[in-house]
Structures are given as structure tokens and as C-alpha cells.
Short mmCIF file of C-alpha atoms and ligand atoms in Angstrom, two decimals:
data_model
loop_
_atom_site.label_atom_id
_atom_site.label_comp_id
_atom_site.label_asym_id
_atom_site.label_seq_id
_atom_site.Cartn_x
_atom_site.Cartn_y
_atom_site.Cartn_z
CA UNK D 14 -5.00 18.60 -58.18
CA UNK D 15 -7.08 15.36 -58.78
CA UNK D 16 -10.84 15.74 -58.68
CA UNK D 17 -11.84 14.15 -55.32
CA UNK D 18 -15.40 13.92 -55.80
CA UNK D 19 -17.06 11.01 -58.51
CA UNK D 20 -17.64 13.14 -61.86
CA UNK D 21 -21.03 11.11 -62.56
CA UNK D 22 -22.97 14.34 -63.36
CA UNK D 23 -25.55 15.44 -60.67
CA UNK D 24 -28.52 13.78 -60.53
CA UNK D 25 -31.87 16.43 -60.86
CA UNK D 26 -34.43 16.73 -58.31
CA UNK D 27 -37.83 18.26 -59.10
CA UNK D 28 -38.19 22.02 -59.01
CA UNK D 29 -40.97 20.78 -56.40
CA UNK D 30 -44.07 23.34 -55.80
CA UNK D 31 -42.41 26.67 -54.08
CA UNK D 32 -39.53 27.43 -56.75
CA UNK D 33 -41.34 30.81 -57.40
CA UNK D 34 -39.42 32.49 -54.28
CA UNK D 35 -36.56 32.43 -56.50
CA UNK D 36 -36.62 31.67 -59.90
CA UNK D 37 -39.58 33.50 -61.26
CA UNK D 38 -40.05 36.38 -59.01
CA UNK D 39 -40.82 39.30 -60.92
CA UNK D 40 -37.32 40.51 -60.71
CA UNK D 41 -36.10 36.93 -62.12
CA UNK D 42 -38.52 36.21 -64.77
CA UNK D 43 -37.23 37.18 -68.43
CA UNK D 44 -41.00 37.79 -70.20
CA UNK D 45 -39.32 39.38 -73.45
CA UNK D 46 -36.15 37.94 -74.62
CA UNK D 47 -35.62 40.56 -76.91
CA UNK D 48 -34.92 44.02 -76.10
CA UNK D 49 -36.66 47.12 -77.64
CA UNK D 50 -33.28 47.22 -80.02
CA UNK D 51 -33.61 43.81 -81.15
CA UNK D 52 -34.04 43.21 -85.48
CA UNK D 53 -36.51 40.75 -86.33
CA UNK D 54 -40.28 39.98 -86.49
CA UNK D 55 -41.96 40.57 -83.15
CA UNK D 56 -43.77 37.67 -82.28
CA UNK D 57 -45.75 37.10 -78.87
CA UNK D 58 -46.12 33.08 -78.01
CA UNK D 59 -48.97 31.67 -75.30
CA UNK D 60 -47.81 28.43 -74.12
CA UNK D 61 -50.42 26.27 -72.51
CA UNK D 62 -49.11 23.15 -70.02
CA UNK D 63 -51.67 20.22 -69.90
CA UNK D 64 -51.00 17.29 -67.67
CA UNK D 65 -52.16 13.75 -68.58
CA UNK D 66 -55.97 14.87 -67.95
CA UNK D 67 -55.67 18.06 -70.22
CA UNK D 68 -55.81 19.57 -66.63
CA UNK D 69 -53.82 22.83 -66.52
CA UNK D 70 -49.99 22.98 -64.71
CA UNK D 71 -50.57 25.86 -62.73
CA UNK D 72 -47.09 25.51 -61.48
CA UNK D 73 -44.70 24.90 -64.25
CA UNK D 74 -41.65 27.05 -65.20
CA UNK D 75 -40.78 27.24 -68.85
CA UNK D 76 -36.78 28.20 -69.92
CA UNK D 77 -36.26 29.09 -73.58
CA UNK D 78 -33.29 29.73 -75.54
CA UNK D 79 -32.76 31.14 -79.15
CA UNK D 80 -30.77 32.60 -81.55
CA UNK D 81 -31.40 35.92 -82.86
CA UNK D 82 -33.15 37.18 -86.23
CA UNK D 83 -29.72 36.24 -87.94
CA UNK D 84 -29.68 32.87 -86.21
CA UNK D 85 -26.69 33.91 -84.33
CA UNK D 86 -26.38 32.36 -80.48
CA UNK D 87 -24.33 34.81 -77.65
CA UNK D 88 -22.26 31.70 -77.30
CA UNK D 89 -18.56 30.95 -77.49
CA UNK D 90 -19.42 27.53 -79.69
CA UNK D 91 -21.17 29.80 -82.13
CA UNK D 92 -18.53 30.18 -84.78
CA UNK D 93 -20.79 30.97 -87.63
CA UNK D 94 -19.50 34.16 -89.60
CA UNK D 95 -22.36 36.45 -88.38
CA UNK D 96 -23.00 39.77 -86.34
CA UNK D 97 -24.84 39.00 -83.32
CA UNK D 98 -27.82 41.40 -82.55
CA UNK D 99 -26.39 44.34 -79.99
CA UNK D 100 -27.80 43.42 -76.95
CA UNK D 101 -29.53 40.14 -77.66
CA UNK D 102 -29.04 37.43 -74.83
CA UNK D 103 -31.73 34.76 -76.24
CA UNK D 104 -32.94 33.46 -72.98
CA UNK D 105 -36.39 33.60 -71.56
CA UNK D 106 -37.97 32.42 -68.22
CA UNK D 107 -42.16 32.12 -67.28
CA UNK D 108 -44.24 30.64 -65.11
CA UNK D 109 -47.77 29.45 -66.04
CA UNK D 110 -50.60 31.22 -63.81
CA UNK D 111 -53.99 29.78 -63.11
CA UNK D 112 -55.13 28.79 -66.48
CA UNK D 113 -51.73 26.85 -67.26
CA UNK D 114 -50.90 29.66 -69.63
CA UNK D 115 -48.18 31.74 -70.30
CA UNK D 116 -46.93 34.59 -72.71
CA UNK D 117 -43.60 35.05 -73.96
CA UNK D 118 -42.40 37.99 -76.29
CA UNK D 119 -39.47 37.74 -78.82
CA UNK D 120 -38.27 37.44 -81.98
CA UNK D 121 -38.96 35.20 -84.69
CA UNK D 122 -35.15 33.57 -85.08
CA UNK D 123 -33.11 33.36 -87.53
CA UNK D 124 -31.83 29.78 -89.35
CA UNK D 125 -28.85 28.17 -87.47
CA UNK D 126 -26.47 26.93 -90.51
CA UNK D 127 -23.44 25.59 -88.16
CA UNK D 128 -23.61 21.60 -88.69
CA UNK D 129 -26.91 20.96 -91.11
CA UNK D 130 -28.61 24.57 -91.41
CA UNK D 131 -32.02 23.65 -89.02
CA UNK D 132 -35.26 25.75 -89.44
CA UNK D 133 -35.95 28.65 -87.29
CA UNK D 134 -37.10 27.22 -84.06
CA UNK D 135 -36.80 27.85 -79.91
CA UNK D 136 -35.38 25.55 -77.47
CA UNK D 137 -37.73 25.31 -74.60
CA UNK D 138 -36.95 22.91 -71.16
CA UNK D 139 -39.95 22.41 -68.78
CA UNK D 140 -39.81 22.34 -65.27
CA UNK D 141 -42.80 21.75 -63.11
CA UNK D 142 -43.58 19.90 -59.81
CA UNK D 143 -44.60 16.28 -60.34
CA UNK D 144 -41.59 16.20 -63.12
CA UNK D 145 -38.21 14.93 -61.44
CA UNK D 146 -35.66 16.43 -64.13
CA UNK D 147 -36.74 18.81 -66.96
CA UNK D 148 -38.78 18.32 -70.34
CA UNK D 149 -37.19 19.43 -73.74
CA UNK D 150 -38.71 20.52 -76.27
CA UNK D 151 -38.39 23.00 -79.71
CA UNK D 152 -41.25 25.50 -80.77
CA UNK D 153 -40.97 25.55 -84.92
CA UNK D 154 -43.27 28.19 -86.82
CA UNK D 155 -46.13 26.24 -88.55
CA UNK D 156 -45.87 27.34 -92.32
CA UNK D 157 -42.14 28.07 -92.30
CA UNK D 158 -40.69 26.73 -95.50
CA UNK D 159 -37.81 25.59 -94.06
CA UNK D 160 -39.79 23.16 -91.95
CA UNK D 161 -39.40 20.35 -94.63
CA UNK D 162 -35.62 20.38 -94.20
CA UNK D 163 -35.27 20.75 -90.75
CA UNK D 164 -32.58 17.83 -89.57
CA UNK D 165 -34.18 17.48 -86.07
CA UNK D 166 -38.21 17.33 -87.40
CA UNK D 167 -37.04 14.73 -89.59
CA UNK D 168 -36.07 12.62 -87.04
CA UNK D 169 -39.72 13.16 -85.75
CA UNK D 170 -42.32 10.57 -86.91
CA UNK D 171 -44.57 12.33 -89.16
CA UNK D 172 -47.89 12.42 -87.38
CA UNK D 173 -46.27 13.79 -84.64
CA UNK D 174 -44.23 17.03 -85.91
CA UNK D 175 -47.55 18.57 -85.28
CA UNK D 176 -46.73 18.88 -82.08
CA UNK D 177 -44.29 21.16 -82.49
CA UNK D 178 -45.71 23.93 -84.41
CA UNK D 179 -46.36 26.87 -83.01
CA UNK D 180 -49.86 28.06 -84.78
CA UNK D 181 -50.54 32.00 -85.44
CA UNK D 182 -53.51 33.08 -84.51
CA UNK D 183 -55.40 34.14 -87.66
CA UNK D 184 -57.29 37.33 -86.14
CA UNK D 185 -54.01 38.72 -84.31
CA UNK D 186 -50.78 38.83 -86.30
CA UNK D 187 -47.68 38.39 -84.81
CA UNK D 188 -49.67 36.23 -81.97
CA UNK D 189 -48.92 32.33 -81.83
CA UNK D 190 -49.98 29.56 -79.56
CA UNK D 191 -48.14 26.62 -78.94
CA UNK D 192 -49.31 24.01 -76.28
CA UNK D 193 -47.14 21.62 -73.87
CA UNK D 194 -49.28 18.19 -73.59
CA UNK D 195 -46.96 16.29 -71.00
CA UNK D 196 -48.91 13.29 -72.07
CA UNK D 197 -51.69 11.68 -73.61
CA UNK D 198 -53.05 11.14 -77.31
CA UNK D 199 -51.73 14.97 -78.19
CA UNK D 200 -48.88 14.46 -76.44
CA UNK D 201 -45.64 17.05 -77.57
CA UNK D 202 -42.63 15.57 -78.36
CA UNK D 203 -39.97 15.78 -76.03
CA UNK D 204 -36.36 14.92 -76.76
CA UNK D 205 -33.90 13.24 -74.86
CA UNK D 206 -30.52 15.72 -75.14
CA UNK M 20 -14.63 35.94 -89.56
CA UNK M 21 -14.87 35.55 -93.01
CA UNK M 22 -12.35 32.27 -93.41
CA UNK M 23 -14.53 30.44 -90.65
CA UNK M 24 -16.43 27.99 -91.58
CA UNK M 25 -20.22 27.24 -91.49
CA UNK M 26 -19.76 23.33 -91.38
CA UNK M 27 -17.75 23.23 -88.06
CA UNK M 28 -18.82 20.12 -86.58
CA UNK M 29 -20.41 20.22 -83.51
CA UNK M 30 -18.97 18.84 -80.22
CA UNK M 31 -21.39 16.90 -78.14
CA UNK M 32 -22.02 16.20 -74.69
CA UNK M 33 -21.55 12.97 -72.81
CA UNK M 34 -25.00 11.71 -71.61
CA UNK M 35 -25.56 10.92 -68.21
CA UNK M 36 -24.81 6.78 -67.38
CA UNK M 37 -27.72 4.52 -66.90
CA UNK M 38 -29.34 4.96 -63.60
CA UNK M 39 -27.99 8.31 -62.57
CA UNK M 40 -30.60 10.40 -63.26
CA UNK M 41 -34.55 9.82 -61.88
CA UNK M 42 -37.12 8.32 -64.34
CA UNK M 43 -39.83 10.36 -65.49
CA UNK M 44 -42.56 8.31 -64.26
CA UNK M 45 -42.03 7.21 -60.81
CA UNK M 46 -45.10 6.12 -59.53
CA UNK M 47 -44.58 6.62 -55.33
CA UNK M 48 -44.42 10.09 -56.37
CA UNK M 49 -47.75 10.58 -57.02
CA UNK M 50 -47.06 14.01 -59.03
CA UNK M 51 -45.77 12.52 -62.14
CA UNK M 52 -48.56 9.82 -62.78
CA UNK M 53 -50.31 12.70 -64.61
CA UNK M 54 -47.12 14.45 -65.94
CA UNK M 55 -44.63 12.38 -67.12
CA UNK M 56 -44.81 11.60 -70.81
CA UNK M 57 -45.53 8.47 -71.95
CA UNK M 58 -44.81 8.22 -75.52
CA UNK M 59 -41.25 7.43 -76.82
CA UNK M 60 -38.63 10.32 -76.65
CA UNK M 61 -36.83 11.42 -79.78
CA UNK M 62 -32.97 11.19 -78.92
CA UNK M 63 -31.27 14.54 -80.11
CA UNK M 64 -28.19 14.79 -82.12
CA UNK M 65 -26.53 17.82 -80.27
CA UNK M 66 -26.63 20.85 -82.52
CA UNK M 67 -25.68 24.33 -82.37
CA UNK M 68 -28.69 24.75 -80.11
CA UNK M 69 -28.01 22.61 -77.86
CA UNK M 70 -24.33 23.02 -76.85
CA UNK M 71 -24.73 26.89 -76.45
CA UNK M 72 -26.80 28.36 -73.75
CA UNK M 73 -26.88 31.75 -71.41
CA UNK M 74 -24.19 32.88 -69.87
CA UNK M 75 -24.39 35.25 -66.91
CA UNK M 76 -22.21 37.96 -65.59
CA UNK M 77 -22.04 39.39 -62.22
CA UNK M 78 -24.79 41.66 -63.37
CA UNK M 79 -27.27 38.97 -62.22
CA UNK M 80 -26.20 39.13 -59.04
CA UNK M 81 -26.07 41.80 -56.15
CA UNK M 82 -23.17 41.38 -53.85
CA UNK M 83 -24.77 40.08 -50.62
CA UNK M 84 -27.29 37.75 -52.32
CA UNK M 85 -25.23 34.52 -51.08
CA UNK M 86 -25.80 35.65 -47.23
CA UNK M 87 -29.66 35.02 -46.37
CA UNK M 88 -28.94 35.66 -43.40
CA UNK M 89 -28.59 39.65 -43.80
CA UNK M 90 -31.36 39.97 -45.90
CA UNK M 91 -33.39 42.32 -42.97
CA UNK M 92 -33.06 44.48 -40.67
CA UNK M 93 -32.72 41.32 -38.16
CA UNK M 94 -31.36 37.87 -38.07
CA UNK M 95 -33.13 34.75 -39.07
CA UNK M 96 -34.43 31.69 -36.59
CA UNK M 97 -32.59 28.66 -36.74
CA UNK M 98 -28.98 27.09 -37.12
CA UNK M 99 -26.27 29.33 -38.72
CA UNK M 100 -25.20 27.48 -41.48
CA UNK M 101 -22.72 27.55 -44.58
CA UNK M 102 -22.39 25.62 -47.77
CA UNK M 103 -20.13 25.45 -50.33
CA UNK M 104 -18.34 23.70 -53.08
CA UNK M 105 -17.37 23.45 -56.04
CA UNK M 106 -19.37 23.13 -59.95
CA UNK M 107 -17.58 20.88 -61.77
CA UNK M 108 -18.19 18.98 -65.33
CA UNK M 109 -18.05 15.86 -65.82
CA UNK M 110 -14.11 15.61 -67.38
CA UNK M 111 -13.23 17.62 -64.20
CA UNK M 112 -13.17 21.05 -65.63
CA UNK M 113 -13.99 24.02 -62.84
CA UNK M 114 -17.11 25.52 -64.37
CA UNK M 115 -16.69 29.19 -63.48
CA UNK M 116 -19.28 31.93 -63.53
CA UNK M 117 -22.12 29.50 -63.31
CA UNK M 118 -25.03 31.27 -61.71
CA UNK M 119 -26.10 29.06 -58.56
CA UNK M 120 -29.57 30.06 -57.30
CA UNK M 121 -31.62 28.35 -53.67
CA UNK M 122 -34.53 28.45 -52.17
CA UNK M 123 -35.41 26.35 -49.46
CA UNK M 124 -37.60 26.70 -46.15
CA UNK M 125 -36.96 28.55 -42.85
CA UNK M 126 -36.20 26.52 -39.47
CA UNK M 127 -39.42 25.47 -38.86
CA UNK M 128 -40.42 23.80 -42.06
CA UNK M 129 -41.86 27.00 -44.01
CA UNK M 130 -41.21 28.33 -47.53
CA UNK M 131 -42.01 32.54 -48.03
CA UNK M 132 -44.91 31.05 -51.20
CA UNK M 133 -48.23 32.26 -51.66
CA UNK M 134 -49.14 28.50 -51.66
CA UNK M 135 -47.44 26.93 -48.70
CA UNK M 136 -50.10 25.63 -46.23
CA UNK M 137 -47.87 24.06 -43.43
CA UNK M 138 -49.03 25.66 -40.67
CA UNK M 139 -45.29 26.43 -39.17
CA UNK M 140 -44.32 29.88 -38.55
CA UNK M 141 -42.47 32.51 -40.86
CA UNK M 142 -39.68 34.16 -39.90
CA UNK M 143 -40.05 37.68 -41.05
CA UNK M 144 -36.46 37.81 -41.13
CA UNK M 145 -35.49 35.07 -43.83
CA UNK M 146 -37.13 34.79 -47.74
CA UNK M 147 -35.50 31.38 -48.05
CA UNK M 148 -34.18 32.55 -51.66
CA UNK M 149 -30.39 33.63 -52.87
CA UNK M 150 -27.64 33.58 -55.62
CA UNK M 151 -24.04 33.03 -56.83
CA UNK M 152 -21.89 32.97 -59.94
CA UNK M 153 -18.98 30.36 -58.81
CA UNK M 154 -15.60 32.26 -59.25
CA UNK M 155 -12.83 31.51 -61.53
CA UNK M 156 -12.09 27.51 -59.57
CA UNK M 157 -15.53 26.80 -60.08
CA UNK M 158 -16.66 27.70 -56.27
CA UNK M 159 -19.41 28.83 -54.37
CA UNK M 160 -20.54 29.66 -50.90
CA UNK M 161 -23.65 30.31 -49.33
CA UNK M 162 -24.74 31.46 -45.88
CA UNK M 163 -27.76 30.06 -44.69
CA UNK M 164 -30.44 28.58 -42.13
CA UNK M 165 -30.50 25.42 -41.81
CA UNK M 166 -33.83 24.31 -42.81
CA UNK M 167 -36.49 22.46 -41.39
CA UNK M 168 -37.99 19.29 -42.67
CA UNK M 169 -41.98 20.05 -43.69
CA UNK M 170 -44.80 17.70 -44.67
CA UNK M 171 -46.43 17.38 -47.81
CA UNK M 172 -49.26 15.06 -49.26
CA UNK M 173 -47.92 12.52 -51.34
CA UNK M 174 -48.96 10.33 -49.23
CA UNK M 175 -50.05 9.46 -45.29
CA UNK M 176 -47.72 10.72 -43.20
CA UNK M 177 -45.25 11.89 -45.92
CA UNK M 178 -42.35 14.40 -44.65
CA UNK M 179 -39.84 16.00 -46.90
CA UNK M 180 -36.61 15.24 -45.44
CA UNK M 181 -34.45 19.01 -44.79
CA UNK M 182 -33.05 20.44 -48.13
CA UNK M 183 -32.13 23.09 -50.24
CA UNK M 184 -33.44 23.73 -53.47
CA UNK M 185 -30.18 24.29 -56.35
CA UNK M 186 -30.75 25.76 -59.67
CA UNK M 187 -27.53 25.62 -61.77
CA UNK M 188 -26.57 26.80 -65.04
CA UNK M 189 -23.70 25.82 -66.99
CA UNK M 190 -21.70 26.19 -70.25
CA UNK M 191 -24.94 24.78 -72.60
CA UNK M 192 -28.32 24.54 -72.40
CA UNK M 193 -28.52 21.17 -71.54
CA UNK M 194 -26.09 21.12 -68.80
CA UNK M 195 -29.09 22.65 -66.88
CA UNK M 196 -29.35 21.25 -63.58
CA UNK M 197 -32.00 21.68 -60.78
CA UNK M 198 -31.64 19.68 -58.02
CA UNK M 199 -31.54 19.49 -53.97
CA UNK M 200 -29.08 19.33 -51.40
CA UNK M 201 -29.54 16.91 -48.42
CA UNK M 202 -27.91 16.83 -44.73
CA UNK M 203 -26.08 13.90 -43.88
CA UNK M 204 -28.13 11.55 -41.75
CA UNK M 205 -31.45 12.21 -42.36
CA UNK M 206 -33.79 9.74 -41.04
CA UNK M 207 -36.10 10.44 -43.67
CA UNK M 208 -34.58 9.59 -46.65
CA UNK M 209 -35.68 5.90 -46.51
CA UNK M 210 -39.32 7.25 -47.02
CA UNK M 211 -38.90 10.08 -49.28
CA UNK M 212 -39.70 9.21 -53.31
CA UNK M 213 -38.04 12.31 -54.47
CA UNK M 214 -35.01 11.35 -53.27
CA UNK M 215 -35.39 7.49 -53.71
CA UNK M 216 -36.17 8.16 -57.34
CA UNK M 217 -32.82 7.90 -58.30
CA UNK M 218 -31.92 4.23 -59.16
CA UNK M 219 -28.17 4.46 -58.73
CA UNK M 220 -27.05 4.27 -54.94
CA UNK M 221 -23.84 6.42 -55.69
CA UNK M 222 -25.52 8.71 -57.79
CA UNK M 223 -28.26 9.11 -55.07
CA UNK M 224 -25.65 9.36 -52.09
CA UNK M 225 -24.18 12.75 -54.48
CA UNK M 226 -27.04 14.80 -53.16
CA UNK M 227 -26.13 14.38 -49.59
CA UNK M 228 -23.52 17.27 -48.56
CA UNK M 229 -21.08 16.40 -45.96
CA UNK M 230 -20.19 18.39 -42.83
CA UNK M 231 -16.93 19.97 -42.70
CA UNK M 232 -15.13 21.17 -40.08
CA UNK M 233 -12.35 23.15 -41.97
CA UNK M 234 -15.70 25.46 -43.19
CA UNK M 235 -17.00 25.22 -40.11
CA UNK M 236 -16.29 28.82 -38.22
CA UNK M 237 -15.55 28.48 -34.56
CA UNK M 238 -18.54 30.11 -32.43
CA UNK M 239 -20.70 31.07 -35.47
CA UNK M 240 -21.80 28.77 -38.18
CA UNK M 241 -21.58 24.88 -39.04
CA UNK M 242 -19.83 24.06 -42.76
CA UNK M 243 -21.48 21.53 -44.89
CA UNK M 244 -19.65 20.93 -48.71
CA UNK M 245 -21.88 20.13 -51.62
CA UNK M 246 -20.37 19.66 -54.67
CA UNK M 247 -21.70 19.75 -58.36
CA UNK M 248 -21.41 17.73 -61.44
CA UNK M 249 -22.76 19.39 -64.56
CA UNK M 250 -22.44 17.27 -68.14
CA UNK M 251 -19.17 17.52 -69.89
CA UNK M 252 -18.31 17.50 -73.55
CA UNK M 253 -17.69 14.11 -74.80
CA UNK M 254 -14.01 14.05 -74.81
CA UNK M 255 -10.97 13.51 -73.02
CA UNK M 256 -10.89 13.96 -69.04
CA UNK M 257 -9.16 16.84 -67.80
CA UNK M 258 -5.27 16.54 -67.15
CA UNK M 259 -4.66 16.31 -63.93
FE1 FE2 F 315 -38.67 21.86 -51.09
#
């Protein structure tokens, strides 16, 4: 059967100001991506969306998706000779409240060694009124040694890796904070996929 | 296990042609002045991370959540409608099991959000919200309301024209796709920046779903067919 429709892919539309009804009900947001089972350093991450004013998005919905302590994805593509976690799904969903915040809990991953072995880092997409197709974007671990040889934060201009560092917070362990400045001086890096 | 490899190479995904997806900043919607980045973007080299993503199984999804019309105890307000289609990637693969989820507004104009301030009524019978996994060809169905066109504040006078919000996932993480479904004819469109965003005229006429009669079911409920393109890998189109 030949494809009767034009296979230019889709064009996005924003997420607009009301996508709460269904994709982050309390049922539908995923708040801990790993399960009480799950190996690994516990780590708890507030993200903080600023618009262009350092204003907070009140309505923004952030997706993330990791690999487990081993750096192991639940994915087909992932070849890599490793056990994958029992149980581990690596995806997260959250909505900022009020403030622009939001926390999510997981595991610190693992390193990803198929293709150039990257640092240990989250994939995060942003959706938010006011943004007519999603912003991506990875969370690295500030002081992670394997920072220096990450493939993808060396395509990053120095002065701007910053950006994507998640920093610990010194008086709680385990707690890092890791902003989203959709533009301006600070602004995060965002990659085009 | 052991013979595999750790330097299997990584097989990308096509990016999207010039023009068919919106711009960040587009300044007659007002919303992304403040929002969109401004600085360059860093192009990715697809890696591991990028070409896998979540995968759902039926688990996600309770049997009736594609009718939102049986939701309660009594029927919704409005136009009986259903839509379907098919997910598709961009080499013409059928993407099955990809969860589908809506939301939209009821008859009159109104979403079910704490937010909403259109004064139109609710229907206590409708939450505007449901899901799918597209079966084994790729396709979905919903049964719906038809919903109303609402106004928002972009600007004077500014009405959204009537459509359904679509949340799609795929085989990867960046085959992501949120988007909306339009009704064919809509007198609206000329005036609406969300939907004029897109530069491509094609690519823009994709969100429109067609009626259908063969969906159509005599003496209940009009069809309308909306299909979806998700990003392919970069390789050869599907045989045919
Ligand atoms: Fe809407």
C-alpha cells in the first residue's frame, strides 16, 4: 500500500496554556523516575524556568529521559552489553507551579559508551505556552570528571557549558539545582536535535 | 551479549526540511517574545540519547480512555464526533504503540483548567482529556465533541480557531511531537499566529483533518481523518 498522505513530518503546535487536563494531572505526571528498586545515587533536582525577564514560567512542562546507574537506556537501539536496572523506565514528566520551580527525583546515571562514551547527563525537552515546538536541553553534574570528555559539551563554547551544570546544593546532599533561562545573558543552551 | 559491540554506530534521524516546522520567535504571537531563545543553538550529533526514548505499553492506558464521550454518568453537549488516522514516520513506516494523548475544549469554547477564564459554560459531562496507543498499522481513533472555538488575548479580538490538542510519542526522544488538529474550513485560520507560524503552506495545510464520510457513522457521529508524521531514521523510504 503506498503512503497517501505527504511524509514531511508534522509540524508542532504549542502545548498552549491548558495542557495540564491531560498531560500532568497527578495521575500523568512521573515525579520520580526511579523506582524504590532502582541502584544508583539518589539525587533530587529543582529546575527553575525563567523567561526573557528572569520572570518565572508558571506554566511549563518539563520531559526527561535517562539511562540508568549503569548507563543502560530501556530501548531497542541500546545494544551496549549491559543489564538494565529491573524496573527502570528513565522517563520523567513535571510541571512548574507558581514560583517556576519544579522537583524531580532519580538517579544519578550511569556513562553511555555506545558511539563516543558521553558523561553522565539527562535529556530534558521543554514545553511551555509562548514556545511553538519544544526546547532541548541536557542536565550534566557540575564536578563530574567525566565532564572534560564529554563529546556533546565539547561542542559547547566554553563560557557557556555553565549552563548546563546542574549545581549541588552544599548544605543538602544529594539535592541539585539546575535552572532553564529561555533567554537572556544566562541563557541555557539548547540544542537543535 | 558479550560479542556486541560498544562502538555500534549510531543511526540518526532525518531533520525536519526548511520551513516545516514554526520558528521559535514569532513575534504576532506575543508569548514567545519573552521565551524563545535568542542565542545560537548547538546542532546535536544524534547519540545513544537521542535515538532511544520511552516506550509505552497498554498499561498507560485504560480501555475506554479514547471515548470522551462516556466519561460520566451522562453524555456531553455538542457535535458527536470521531477522529482517526494513522502515525506514521517519515520513510512511511506505521509507528505502532505510540501513546496519542488530547485535550481540547467542550462545545462552547471551555477547557476543564483551573486557569481558563472564558466565561462559556462547562459541561459537567466532558473533561476534554483522553488517550491511545495506535495498534499494530500505526492507527488510532478517538471519540469526541467537537469543540468550540474560544478567545484568548494575544491580541484585540483574537479567537482560537476549533482544535484539538495532540501529544505524540514515538520510537526516540526526539520524534516527540505536540501539536493541534484543525477542522477543515475554519474561518479563523487567516488570523490565528499559532497556526500561521508555520512558514511552509503544505506543511501548515497537514494540521487540518479532513472529513470523511467512510468514518462517518450514519445517525450518530461525523468522521474527520488526521494523520501523523513523526521523524524517521535517515535512511531508505519504506518499500512499498
Ligand atoms: Fe487550545
Amino acid at each position: 500500500m503506498k503512503p497517501e498522505i505527504d511524509l514531511v513530518p508534522t509540524p508542532s503546535q504549542t502545548v498552549g496554556p491548558f495542557f495540564a487536563i491531560e498531560l500532568t494531572t497527578d495521575e500523568h505526571c512521573i515525579k520520580c523516575v526511579a523506582g524504590p528498586q532502582a541502584q544508583g545515587k539518589r539525587v533530587w533536582i529543582t529546575f527553575r524556568v525563567l523567561d526573557g525577564d528572569g520572570a518565572p514560567v508558571n506554566d511549563a512542562m518539563l520531559e526527561i529521559w535517562q539511562a540508568d546507574a549503569n548507563g543502560k537506556y530501556k530501548h531497542p537501539e541500546d545494544v551496549q552489553p549491559k543489564k538494565l536496572n529491573a524496573g527502570w523506565m528513565g522517563f520523567g514528566r513535571i510541571a512548574t507551579g507558581e514560583d517556576g520551580s519544579c522537583v524531580l527525583e532519580t538517579i544519578r546515571p550511569g556513562r553511555v559508551a555506545q558511539g563516543t562514551p558521553q558523561a553522565p547527563h539527562l535529556t530534558i525537552a521543554v514545553f511551555a505556552r509562548g514556545m511553538l515546538k519544544p526546547l532541548y536541553t541536557r542536565v550534566y553534574f557540575a564536578g563530574d570528571a567525566a565532564n572534560d570528555e564529554d563529546p556533546i559539551l565539547r561542542l559547547v563554547p566554553a563560557e557557556r557549558r555553565e549552563t548546563l551544570l546542574a549545581r549541588p546544593d552544599p548544605a543538602r546532599p544529594g539535592y541539585w539545582s539546575f535552572d532553564v533561562r529561555l533567554q537572556g545573558d544566562q541563557e541555557t543552551v539548547f540544542f537543535e536535535v | 551479549m558479550d560479542s556486541v559491540s560498544t562502538q555500534v554506530s549510531i543511526k540518526p534521524y532525518a531533520r525536519p526540511p526548511k520551513g516545516s516546522q514554526p520558528p521559535l520567535l514569532y513575534e504576532p504571537y506575543r508569548a514567545t517574545i519573552k521565551r524563545a531563545p535568542l542565542k545560537p543553538m548547538i546542532v546535536l550529533p544524534h547519540t545513544l540519547s537521542e535515538v532511544t526514548g520511552p516506550i509505552f505499553g497498554h498499561e498507560k492506558v485504560g480501555e475506554k480512555d479514547n471515548d470522551l464521550t462516556c466519561q460520566y454518568p451522562g453524555e456531553p453537549i455538542g457535535e458527536r464526533i470521531i477522529v482517526s488516522g494513522r502515525v506514521l514516520d517519515s520513510n512511511g513506516r506505521p509507528v505502532p504503540n505510540a501513546l496519542i494523548e488530547i485535550w481540547q475544549a467542550n462545545s462552547a469554547g471551555r477547557y476543564r483548567h483551573i486557569k481558563e477564564q472564558h466565561p462559556a459554560p462547562l459541561d459537567p459531562n466532558f473533561s476534554g482529556a483522553g488517550r491511545t496507543l495506535t495498534d499494530e498499522h500505526g492507527a488510532y481513533r478517538f471519540i469526541t465533541i467537537k469543540p468550540g472555538a474560544y478567545p484568548w488575548f494575544n491580541h484585540y479580538n483574537a479567537w482560537r480557531p476549533a482544535h484539538i490538542h495532540f501529544s505524540v510519542f514515538g520510537t526516540a526522544f526526539i520524534t516527540r511531537l505536540v501539536t493541534q488538529m484543525y477542522f477543515p474550513g475554519d474561518p479563523l485560520f487567516a488570523y490565528d499566529p499559532i497556526f500561521q507560524s508555520i512558514p511552509d503552506e503544505r506543511a501548515r495545510q497537514r494540521l487540518i483533518s479532513r472529513f470523511d464520510l467512510e468514518t462517518t457513522e450514519p445517525q450518530w457521529a461525523k468522521g474527520f481523518k488526521f494523520d501523523i508524521v513523526l521523524r524517521g531514521p535517515e535512511d531508505t523510504p519504506f518499500e512499498t
